[in-house]
GROMACS .gro file of C-alpha atoms in nm:
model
  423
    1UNK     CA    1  -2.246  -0.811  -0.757
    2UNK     CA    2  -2.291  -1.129  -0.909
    3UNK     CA    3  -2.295  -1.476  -0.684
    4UNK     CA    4  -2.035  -1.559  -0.879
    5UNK     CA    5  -1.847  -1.253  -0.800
    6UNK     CA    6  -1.942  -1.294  -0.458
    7UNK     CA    7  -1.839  -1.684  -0.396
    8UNK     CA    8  -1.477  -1.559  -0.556
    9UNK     CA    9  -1.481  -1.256  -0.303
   10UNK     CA   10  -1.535  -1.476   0.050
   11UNK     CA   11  -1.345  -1.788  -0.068
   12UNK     CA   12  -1.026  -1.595  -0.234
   13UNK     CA   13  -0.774  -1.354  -0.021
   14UNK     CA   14  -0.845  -1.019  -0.172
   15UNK     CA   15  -0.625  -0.948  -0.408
   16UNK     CA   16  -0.634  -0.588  -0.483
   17UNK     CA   17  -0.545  -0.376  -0.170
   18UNK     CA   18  -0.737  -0.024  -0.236
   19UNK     CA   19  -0.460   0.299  -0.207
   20UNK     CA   20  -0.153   0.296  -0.012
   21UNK     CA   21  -0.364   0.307   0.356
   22UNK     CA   22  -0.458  -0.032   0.298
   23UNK     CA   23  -0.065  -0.108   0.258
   24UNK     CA   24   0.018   0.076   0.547
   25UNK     CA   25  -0.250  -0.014   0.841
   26UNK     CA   26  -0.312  -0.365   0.744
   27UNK     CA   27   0.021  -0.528   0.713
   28UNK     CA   28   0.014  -0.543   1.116
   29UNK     CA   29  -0.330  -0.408   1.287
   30UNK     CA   30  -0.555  -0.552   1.001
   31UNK     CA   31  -0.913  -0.518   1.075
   32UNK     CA   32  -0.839  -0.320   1.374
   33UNK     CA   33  -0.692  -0.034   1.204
   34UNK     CA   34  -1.073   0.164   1.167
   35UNK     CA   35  -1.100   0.119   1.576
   36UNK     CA   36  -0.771   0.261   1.610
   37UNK     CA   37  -0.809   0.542   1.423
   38UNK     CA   38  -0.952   0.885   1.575
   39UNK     CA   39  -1.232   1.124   1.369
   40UNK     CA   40  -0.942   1.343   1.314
   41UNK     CA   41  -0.763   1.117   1.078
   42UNK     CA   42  -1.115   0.960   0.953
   43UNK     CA   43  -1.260   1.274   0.827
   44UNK     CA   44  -1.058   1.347   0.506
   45UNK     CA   45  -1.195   1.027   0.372
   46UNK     CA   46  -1.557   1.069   0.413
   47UNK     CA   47  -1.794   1.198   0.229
   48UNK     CA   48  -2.176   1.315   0.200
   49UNK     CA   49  -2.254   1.172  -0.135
   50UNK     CA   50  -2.016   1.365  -0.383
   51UNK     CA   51  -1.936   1.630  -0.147
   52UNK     CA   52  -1.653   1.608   0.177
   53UNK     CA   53  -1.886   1.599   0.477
   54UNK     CA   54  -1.954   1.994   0.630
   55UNK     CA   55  -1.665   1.950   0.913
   56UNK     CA   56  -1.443   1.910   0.674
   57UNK     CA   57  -1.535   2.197   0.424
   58UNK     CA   58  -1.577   2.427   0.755
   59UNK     CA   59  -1.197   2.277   0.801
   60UNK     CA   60  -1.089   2.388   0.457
   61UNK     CA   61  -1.223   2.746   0.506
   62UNK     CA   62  -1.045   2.737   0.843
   63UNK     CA   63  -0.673   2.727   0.729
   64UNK     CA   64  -0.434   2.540   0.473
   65UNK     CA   65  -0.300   2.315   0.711
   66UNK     CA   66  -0.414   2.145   1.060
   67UNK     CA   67  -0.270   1.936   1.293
   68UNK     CA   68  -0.481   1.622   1.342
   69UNK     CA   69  -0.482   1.474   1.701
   70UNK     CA   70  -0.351   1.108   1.726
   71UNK     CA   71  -0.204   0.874   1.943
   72UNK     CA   72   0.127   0.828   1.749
   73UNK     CA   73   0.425   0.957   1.864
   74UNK     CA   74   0.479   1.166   1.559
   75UNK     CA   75   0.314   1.419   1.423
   76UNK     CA   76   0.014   1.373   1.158
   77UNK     CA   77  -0.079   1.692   0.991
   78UNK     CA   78  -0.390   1.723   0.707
   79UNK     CA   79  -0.314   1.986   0.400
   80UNK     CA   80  -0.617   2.150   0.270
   81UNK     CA   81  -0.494   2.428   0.120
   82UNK     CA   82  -0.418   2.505  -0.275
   83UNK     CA   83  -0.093   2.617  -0.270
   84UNK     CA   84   0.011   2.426  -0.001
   85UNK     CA   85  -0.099   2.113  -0.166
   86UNK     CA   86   0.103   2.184  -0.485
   87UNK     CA   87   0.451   2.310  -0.217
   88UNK     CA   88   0.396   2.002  -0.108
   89UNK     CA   89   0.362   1.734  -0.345
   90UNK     CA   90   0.614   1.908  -0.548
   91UNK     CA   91   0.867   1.888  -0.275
   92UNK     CA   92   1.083   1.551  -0.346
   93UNK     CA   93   1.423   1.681  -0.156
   94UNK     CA   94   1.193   1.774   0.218
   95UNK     CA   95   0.987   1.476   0.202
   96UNK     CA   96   0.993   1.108   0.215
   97UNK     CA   97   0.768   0.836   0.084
   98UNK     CA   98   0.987   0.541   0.173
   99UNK     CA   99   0.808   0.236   0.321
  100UNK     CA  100   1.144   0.215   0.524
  101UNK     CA  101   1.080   0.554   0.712
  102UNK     CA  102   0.745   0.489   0.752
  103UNK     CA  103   0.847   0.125   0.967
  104UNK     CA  104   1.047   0.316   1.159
  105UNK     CA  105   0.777   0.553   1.276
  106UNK     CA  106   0.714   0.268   1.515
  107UNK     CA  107   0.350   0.249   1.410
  108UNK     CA  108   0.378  -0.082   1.109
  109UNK     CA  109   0.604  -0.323   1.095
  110UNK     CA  110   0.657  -0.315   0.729
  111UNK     CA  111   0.915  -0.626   0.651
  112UNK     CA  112   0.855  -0.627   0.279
  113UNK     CA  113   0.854  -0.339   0.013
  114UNK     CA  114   0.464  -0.336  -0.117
  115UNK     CA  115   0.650  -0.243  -0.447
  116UNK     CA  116   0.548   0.051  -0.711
  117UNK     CA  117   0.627   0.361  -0.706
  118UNK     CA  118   0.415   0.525  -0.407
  119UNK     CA  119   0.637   0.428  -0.129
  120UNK     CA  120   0.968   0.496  -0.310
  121UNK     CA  121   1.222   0.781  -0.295
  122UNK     CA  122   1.508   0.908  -0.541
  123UNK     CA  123   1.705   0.761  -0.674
  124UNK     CA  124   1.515   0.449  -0.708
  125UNK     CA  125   1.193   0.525  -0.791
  126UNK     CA  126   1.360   0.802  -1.061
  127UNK     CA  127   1.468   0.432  -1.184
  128UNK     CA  128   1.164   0.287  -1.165
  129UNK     CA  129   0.975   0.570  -1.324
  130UNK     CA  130   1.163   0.582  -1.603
  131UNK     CA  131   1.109   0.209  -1.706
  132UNK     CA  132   0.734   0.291  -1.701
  133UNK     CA  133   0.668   0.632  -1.847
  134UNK     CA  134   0.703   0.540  -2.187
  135UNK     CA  135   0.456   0.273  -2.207
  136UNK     CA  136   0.202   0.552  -2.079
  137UNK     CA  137   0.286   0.789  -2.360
  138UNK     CA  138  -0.049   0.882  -2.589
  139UNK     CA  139   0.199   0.704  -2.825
  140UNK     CA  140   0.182   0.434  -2.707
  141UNK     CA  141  -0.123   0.415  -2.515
  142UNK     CA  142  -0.286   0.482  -2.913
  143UNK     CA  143  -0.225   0.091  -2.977
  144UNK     CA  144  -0.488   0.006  -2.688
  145UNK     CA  145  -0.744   0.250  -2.831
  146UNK     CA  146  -0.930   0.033  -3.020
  147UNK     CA  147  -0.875  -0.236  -2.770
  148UNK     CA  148  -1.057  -0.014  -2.509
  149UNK     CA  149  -1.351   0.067  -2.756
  150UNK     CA  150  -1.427  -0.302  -2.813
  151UNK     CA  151  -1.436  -0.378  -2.490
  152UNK     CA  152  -1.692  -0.066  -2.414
  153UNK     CA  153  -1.893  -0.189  -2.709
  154UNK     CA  154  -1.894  -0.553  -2.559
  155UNK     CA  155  -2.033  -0.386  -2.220
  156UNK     CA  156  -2.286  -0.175  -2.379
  157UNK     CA  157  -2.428  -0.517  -2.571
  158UNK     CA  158  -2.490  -0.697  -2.254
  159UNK     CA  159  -2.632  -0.404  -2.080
  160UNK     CA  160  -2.882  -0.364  -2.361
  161UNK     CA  161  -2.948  -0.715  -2.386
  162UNK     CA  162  -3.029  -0.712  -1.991
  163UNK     CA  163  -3.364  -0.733  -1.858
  164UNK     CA  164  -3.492  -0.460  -1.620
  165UNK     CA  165  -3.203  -0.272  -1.449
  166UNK     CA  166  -2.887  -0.258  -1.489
  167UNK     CA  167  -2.608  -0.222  -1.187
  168UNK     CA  168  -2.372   0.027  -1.386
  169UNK     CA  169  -2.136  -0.069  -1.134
  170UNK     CA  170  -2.127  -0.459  -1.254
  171UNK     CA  171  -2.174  -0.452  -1.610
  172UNK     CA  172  -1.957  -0.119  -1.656
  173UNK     CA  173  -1.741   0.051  -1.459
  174UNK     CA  174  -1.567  -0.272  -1.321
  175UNK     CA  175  -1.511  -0.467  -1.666
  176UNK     CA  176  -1.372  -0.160  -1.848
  177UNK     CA  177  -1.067  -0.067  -1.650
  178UNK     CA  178  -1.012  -0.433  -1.538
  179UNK     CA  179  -1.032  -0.598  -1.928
  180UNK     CA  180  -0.812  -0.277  -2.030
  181UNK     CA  181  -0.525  -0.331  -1.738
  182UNK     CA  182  -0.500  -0.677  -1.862
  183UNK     CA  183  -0.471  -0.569  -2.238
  184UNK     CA  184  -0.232  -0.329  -2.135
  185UNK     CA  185  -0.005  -0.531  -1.858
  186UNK     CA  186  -0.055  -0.809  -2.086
  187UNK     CA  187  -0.176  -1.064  -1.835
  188UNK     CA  188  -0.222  -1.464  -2.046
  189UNK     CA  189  -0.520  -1.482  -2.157
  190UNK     CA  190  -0.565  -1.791  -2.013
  191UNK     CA  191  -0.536  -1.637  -1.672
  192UNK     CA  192  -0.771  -1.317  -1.799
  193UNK     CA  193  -1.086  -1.472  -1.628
  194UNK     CA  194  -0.938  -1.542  -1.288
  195UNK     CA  195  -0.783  -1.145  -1.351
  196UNK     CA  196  -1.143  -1.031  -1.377
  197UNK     CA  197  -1.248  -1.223  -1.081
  198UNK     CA  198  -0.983  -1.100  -0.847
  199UNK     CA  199  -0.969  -0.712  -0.938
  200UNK     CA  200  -1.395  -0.722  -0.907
  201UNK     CA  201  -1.294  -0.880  -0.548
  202UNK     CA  202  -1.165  -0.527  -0.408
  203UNK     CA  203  -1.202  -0.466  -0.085
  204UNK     CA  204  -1.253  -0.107   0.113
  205UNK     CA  205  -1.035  -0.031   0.362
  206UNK     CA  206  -1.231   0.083   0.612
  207UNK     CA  207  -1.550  -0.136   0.568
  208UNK     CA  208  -1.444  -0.358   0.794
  209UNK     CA  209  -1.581  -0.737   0.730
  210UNK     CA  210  -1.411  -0.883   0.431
  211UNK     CA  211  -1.064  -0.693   0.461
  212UNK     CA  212  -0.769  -0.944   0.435
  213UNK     CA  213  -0.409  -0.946   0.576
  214UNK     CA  214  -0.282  -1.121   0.269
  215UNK     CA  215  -0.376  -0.875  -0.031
  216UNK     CA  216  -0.058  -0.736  -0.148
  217UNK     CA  217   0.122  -1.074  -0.129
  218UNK     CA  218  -0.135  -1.190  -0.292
  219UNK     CA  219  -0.079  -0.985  -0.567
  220UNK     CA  220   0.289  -0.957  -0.604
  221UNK     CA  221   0.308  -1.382  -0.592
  222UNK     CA  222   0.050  -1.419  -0.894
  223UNK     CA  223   0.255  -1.099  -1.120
  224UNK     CA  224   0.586  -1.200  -1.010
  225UNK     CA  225   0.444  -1.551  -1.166
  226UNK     CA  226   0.397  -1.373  -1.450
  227UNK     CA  227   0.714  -1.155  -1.454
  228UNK     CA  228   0.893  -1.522  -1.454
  229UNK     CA  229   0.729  -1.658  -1.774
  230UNK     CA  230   0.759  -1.349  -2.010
  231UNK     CA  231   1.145  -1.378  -1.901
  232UNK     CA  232   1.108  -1.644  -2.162
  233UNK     CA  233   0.865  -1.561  -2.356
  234UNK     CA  234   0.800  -1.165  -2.345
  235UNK     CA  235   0.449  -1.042  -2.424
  236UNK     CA  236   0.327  -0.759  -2.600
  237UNK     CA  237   0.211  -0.586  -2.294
  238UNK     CA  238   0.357  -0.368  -2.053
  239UNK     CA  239   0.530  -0.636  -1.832
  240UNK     CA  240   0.723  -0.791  -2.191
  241UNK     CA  241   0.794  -0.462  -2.307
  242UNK     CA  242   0.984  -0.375  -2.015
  243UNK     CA  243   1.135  -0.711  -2.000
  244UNK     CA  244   1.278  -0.651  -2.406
  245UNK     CA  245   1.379  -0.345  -2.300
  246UNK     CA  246   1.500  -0.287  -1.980
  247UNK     CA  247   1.526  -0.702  -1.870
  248UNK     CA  248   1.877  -0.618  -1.732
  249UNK     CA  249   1.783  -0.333  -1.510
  250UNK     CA  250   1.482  -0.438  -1.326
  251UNK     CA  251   1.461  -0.777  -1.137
  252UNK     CA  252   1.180  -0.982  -1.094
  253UNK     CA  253   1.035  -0.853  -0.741
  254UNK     CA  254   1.056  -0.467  -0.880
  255UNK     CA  255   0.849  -0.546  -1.200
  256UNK     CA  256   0.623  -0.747  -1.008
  257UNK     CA  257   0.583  -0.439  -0.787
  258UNK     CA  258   0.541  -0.176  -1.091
  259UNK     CA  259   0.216  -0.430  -1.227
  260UNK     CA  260   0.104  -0.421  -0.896
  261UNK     CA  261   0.124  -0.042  -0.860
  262UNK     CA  262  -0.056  -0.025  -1.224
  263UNK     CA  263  -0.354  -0.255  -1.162
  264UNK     CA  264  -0.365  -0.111  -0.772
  265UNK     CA  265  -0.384   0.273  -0.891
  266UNK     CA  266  -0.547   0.203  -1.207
  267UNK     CA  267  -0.832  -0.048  -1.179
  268UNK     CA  268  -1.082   0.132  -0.860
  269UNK     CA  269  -0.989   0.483  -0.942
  270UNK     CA  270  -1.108   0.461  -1.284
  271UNK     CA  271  -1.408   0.234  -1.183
  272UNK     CA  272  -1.504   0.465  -0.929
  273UNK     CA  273  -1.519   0.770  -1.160
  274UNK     CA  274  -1.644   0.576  -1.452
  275UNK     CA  275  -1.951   0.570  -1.218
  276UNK     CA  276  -1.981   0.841  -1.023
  277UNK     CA  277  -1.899   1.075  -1.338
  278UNK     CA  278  -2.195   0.873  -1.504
  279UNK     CA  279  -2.404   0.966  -1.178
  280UNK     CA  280  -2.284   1.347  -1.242
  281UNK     CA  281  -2.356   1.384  -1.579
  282UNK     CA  282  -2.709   1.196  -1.517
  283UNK     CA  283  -2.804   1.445  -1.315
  284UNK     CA  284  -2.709   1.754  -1.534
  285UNK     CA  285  -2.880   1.721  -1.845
  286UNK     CA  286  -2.696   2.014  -2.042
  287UNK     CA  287  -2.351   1.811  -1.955
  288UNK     CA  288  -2.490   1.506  -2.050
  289UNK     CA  289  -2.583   1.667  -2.407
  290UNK     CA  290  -2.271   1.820  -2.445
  291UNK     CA  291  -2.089   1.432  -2.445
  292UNK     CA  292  -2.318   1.330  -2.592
  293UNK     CA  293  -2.389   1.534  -2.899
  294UNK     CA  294  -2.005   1.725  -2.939
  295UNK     CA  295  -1.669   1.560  -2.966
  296UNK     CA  296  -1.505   1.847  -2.853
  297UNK     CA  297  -1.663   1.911  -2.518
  298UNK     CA  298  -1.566   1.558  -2.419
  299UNK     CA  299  -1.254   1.650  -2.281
  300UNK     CA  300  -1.299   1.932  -2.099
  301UNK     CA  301  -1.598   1.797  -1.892
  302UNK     CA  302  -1.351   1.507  -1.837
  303UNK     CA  303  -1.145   1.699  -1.653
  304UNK     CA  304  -1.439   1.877  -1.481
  305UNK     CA  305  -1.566   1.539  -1.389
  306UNK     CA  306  -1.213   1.455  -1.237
  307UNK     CA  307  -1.165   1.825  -1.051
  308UNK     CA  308  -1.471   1.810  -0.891
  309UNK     CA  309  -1.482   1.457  -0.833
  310UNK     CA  310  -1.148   1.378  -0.715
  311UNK     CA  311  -1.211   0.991  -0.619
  312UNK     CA  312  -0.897   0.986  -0.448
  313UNK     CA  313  -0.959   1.124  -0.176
  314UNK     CA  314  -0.560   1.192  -0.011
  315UNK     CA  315  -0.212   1.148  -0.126
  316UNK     CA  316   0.018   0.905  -0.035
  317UNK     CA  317   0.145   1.055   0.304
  318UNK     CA  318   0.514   1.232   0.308
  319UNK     CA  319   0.728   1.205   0.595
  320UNK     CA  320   0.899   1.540   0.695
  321UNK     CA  321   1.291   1.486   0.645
  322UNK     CA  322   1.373   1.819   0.859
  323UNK     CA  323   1.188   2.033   1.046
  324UNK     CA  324   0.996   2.304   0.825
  325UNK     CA  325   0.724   2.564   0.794
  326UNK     CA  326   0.417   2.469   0.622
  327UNK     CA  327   0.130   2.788   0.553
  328UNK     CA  328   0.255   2.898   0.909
  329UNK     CA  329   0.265   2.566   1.102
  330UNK     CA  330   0.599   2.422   1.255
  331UNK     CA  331   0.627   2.050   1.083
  332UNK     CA  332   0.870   1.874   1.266
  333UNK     CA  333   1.095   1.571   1.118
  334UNK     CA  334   0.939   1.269   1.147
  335UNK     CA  335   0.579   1.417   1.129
  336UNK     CA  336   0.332   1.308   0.830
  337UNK     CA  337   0.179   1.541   0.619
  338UNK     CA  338  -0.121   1.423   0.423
  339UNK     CA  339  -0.257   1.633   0.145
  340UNK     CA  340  -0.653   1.647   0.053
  341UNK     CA  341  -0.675   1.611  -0.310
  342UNK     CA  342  -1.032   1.683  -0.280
  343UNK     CA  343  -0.987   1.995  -0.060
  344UNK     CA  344  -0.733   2.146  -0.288
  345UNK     CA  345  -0.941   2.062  -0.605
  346UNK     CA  346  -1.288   2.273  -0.419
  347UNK     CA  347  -1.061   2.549  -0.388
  348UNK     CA  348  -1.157   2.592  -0.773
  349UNK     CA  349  -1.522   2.567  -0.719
  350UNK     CA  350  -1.774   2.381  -0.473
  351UNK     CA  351  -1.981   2.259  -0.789
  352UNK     CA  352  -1.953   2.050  -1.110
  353UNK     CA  353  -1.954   2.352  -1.386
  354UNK     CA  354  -1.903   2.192  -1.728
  355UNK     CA  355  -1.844   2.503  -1.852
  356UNK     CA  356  -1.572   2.588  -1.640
  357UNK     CA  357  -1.250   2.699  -1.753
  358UNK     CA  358  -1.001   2.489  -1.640
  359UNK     CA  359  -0.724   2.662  -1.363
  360UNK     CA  360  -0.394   2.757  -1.509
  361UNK     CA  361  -0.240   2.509  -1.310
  362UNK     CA  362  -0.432   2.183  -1.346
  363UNK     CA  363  -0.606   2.009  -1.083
  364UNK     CA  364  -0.485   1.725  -0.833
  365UNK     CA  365  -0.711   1.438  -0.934
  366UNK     CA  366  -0.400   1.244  -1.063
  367UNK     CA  367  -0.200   1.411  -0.796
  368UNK     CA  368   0.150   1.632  -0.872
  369UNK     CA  369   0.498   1.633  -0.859
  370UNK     CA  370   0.745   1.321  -0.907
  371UNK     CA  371   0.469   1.086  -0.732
  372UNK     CA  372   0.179   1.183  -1.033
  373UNK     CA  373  -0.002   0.930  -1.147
  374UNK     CA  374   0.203   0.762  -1.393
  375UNK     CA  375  -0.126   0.657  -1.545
  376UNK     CA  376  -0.303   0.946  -1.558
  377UNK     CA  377  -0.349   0.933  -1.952
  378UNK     CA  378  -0.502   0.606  -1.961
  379UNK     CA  379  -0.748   0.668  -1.724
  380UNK     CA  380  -0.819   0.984  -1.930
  381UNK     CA  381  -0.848   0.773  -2.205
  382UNK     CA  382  -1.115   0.537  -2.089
  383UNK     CA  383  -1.326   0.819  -1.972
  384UNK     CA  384  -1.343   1.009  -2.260
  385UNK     CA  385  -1.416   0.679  -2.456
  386UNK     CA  386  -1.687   0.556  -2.207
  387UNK     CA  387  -1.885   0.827  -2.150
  388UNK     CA  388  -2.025   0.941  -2.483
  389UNK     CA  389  -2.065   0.561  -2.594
  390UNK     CA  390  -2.246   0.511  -2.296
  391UNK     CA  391  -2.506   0.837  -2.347
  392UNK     CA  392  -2.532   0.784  -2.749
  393UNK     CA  393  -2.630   0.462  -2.723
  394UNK     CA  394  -2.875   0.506  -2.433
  395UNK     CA  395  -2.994   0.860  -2.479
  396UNK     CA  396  -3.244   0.791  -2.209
  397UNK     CA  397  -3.041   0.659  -1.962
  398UNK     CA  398  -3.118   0.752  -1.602
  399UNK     CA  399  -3.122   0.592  -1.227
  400UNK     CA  400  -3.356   0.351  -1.117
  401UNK     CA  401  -3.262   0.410  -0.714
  402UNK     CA  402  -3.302   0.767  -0.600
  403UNK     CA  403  -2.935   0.782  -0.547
  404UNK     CA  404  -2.667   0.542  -0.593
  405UNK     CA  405  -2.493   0.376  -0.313
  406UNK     CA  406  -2.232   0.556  -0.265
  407UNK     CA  407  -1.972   0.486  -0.009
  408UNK     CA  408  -1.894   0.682   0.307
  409UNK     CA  409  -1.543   0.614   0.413
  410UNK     CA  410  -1.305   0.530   0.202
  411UNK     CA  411  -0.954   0.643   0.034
  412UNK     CA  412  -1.146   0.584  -0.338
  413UNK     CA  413  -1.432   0.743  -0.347
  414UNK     CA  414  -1.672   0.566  -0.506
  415UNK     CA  415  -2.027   0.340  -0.523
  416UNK     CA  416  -2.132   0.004  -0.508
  417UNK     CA  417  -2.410  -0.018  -0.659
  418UNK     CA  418  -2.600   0.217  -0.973
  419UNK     CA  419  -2.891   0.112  -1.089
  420UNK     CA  420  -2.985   0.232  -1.383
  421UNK     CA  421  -3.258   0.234  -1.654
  422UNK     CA  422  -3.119   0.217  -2.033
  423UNK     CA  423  -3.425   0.237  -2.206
   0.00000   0.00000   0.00000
């Protein structure tokens, strides 16, 4: 991370609060929340490089579902099991995502909607989902191809005009998604700088030091700032779009909140596998030659890359509406059930295979059911445009460090730092 970077991070409230946990825990208990919270509830979100630490595998060959021991006065269970993942998530009439059933849980205070769709229920984020889903169309999304390109071209220029090493992390994974969430939100370009300043300023969760109170605010006041001015003057991004479209059905606060939810699930998640897919496919040479060398194996080690993967790390937790039966545990209303994406996705192999054939039913990298991620095809449209530019134009790309930094805890998997060698 550049000083520059750095000087924005400690002087500026972070602005982009990492997955819905950071949502949840910090609005009241802050920097407290990691002391508060037992192994139990910790161990779905580490990991031992790109693999979930042994306790959990051993937990995942155990069962489908476990009850995790806590000191709240409902019950938090952890899903690990295929099926069970997909019963789940695909179950929008037995559980709740509501922000307003999870304050009443009595563990958050939760005054103010964080917005988006993640902690919304039928029939309003039904609503809500329909003002976005067209604008993620491959449609649509075609008129921010070239867009995307230039701004991978633009990356691989000032990594091959860089002397020594290169952190992958700085001068790639970050810039891509953030540059392409402004093209696509379309954020002033005046204000595009500041934008890149801010979404490089993410903080983790559960690292402690730097976490702030005052992310999501932070976020909603600067897009509902620019919600106000393309009511006047619409854009051609997503936020003007919506406005010419839909201004009459969606006030200021809930488009504010849809941005958010855009920038929130689309900026780290596609960082993160923008480098750890890099790390992957450095360290399998056949893969890497595949990309490389033939268009059409790009998009099946994609979604190899995001299967085994699987950066995020849980889904947004569900709150049980009645009591119910879940792969032979008694879930009682009012409990949480968490699903682990990356539990569910091993089910379909331990290792990264780019030759696998892909499971009839998909994988859970972008999630499933009515809460999928609405972006899911832009993110698959940056990866398969950044990793064979990356490997044709350094064919002899590979890591300076032993391994990259990668992080330990966290709801987004992920590194923070890659050095790497492009010549």
């Amino acid at each position: 991370m550049t000083a520059t970077m750095a000087a924005v991070r400690d002087g500026v409230v972070a602005w982009v609060a990492r997955r819905a946990v950071a949502k949840w825990l910090l609005a009241k208990y802050g920097a407290r929340a990691l002391a508060m919270l037992p192994e139990g509830v910790m161990l779905p979100l580490r990991r031992d490089g790109l693999d979930p630490v042994a306790e959990m595998e051993q937990m995942r060959a155990d069962g489908p579902i476990h009850r995790v021991q806590t000191p709240f006065r409902f019950g938090v269970w952890l899903v690990t099991g295929e099926q069970e993942t997909r019963a789940v998530l695909a179950d929008g009439n037995a559980f709740s995502n509501d922000y307003a059933r999870i304050g009443q849980t009595g563990f958050v205070k939760i005054e103010r909607s964080p917005g988006g769709l993640g902690f919304a229920d039928p029939p309003h984020h039904t609503r809500l989902r329909k003002l976005l889903t067209p604008e993620f169309t491959m449609r649509r999304l075609a008129r921010l191809a070239p867009r995307v390109d230039e701004i991978i071209a633009d990356r691989l220029d000032a990594m091959d005009a860089a002397p020594g090493p290169v952190d992958l992390v700085e001068q790639f994974s970050l810039p891509i998604p953030s540059l392409a969430i402004c093209e696509l939100l379309g954020v002033p370009y005046e204000d595009r700088e500041l934008f890149q300043r801010l979404a490089a300023a993410r903080f983790d969760v559960f690292g402690g030091a730097n976490a702030a109170l005052g992310a999501v605010s932070e976020s909603l006041d600067y897009l509902r700032e620019v919600v106000e001015r393309q009511r006047v003057e619409p854009g051609d991004g997503l936020i003007g779009m919506i406005i010419r479209n839909h201004g009459d059905q969606v006030d200021d606060e809930e488009l504010a909140g849809l941005a958010d939810g855009v920038l929130t699930g689309g900026f780290d998640t596609t960082a993160s596998m923008l480098a750890l897919g890099a790390a992957v496919l450095l360290q399998n040479p056949e893969a890497a030659r595949a990309v490389r060398e033939d268009d059409a194996a790009v998009g099946p080690v994609v979604e190899e890359l995001l299967r085994y993967l699987s950066v995020v790390q849980v889904a947004f937790p569900r709150f049980a509406k009645q009591d119910m039966e879940i792969g032979g545990a008694r879930i009682k209303e009012g409990d949480a059930v968490v699903c682990s994406l990356v539990a569910a996705n091993r089910h379909a192999g331990t290792d990264f295979d780019h030759t696998r054939v892909p499971a009839p039913g998909g994988h859970y990298a972008f999630g499933h059911g009515a809460h999928r991620c609405v972006g899911a095809e832009l993110g698959r449209l940056e990866l398969r445009a950044a990793y064979p530019a990356l490997l044709r134009r350094f064919p002899n790309l590979r890591l300076a460090d032993e391994l990259p930094g990668y992080r330990t805890v966290s709801v987004v998997h992920g590194v923070e730092r890659m050095m790497v060698h492009v010549r």
